[in-house]
Amino acid sequence: MAINFIFFTSFLLIFSLNGRLLSYWYLKDKKLKYDLFEINNLIVSLFAFGIFALILNFFLPLNSIYIKILMFVTTTIALFKFRDNIFLSLKKNILLIFFLSLICFYMKAGYDAALYHLPHQSFIREYKIIFGLVNLHERFALTSLYGHIASLFWFKNNLILLTFLQGIFYFLLVKDIYSRIVSNDILAQITGMSTIIFTPVWLRYIQPSFGLVDLPAGILFYLSFVKGIDVLILKKNIKEDTKIFLISSALLFAFKPSYLLFSVYVFYILFFSIKLKLININNLISYIYLPIILIFAWLTKSFINSGCLIFPLELTCFDTSWTNMLLVHRTFNEITEYGKIYSSYLTIENLRYYLSIFNFTAISFFISTIFIIGYLLIK
């Protein structure tokens, strides 16, 4: 466990340092004293690794020595540039890091990680993006940007770093809840407390496992949603919050394109932000180009792999030599039927059943979250 704690701390630090380079440039955040594990920095870190892995995969397999050298160089630069903030950041977050290292220690592969998530990561580590990949494995058209990020952190065939990557999303969730509870703003406090109260409802998302995108996408949805509130209602740091809102929303779509409907919320926030003169069009253009690049790259990758911009949405599919329309229809029907079946389980009788088998680790996460936040509030 002690070794797991050291490794998780090191991974989180390296991850945050790389994101800090992009934060320094994109967010124009040039503070001398800075928490490297701050929420916005970690979201930028995820974005940086995501767009980095996706674009390079058009030209190189993600196991390429050139990518490893590039990551080493950026990490070294960030380490020297932001080294003065390392001790302060570790001291401020050490309790949460230790707690999450324990969760990572007990993580197992998720329920369908071996079905297609991990095989796809293995594939893109060995090959660049190829045309018609869906015809090799039908599930490979349903993969996520999360898989591209995770594929950077395979250590030969050892997947321990994937548990640490998953741990970052728990870190984001707990840290955001805590920051809102200690805020002086009543709306932020309500948001934080309500998230804790309804954590048991997230049964599928809070069971610790790695290799799946469900947890990361669920937490990104939460973070994107509350960032929209921060922009439109709290109005404390509009410029930075707008940028974070946009890149987290772009990440959400690339993690799970089924969150396409979230774009309605994005346009709603942007429309009223402009109408209320919180931001102007010129500023918006400078904020949005990186998210647009990510979305465009993801849609291009999806088209190359499956012939569809958003698989299996038929309206987005083109008549190409590698498009399999029978597979598009079948997959769409399977997803539709799965949604109907899942909704039929939402009954009082089944609620009792779910509570009776409630995963021990899920309960532990819920109780431990309350304990840690309570400790931080009174220390």
Coordinates of N, CA and C in Angstrom, one line a residue, residues 112 115-117 120 133-144 311 327 330-331 334-335:
D112 N -16.8 -4.3 -18.7 CA -16.6 -4.6 -20.1 C -15.3 -4.0 -20.6
L115 N -13.8 -6.4 -22.9 CA -14.6 -6.6 -24.1 C -14.0 -5.8 -25.3
Y116 N -13.8 -4.5 -25.0 CA -13.3 -3.6 -26.1 C -12.5 -2.4 -25.7
H117 N -12.6 -2.0 -24.4 CA -11.8 -0.8 -24.0 C -10.3 -1.1 -24.0
H120 N -8.9 -2.1 -27.5 CA -8.7 -0.9 -28.4 C -7.5 -0.1 -28.0
L133 N -11.7 0.6 -39.1 CA -11.4 -0.2 -37.9 C -12.6 -0.9 -37.4
V134 N -13.8 -0.3 -37.6 CA -15.0 -0.9 -37.1 C -15.2 -2.3 -37.7
N135 N -14.7 -2.5 -38.8 CA -14.9 -3.8 -39.5 C -14.0 -4.9 -38.9
L136 N -13.0 -4.5 -38.1 CA -12.2 -5.4 -37.4 C -12.8 -5.9 -36.1
H137 N -13.4 -4.9 -35.4 CA -14.1 -5.2 -34.1 C -15.2 -4.1 -34.1
E138 N -16.5 -4.6 -34.1 CA -17.6 -3.6 -34.1 C -17.6 -2.7 -33.0
R139 N -17.1 -3.0 -31.8 CA -17.1 -2.2 -30.7 C -16.1 -1.1 -30.7
F140 N -15.1 -1.2 -31.6 CA -14.1 -0.2 -31.7 C -14.6 1.1 -32.2
A141 N -15.8 1.2 -32.7 CA -16.4 2.5 -33.1 C -17.1 3.2 -32.0
L142 N -17.1 2.5 -30.8 CA -17.8 3.0 -29.6 C -16.8 3.4 -28.6
T143 N -15.5 3.5 -29.0 CA -14.5 3.8 -28.0 C -14.5 5.3 -27.7
S144 N -13.5 5.7 -26.8 CA -13.6 7.0 -26.2 C -12.2 7.7 -26.2
F311 N -20.9 7.5 -34.5 CA -21.4 6.1 -34.6 C -22.2 5.8 -33.4
L327 N -24.2 -2.8 -39.7 CA -23.7 -2.7 -38.3 C -24.2 -1.4 -37.6
R330 N -27.8 -2.1 -36.6 CA -27.8 -3.1 -35.5 C -27.4 -2.5 -34.2
T331 N -26.3 -1.8 -34.2 CA -25.7 -1.2 -33.0 C -26.7 -0.2 -32.4
E334 N -29.5 -2.0 -30.7 CA -29.0 -2.6 -29.5 C -28.9 -1.5 -28.4
I335 N -28.4 -0.4 -28.7 CA -28.3 0.7 -27.7 C -29.7 1.2 -27.3

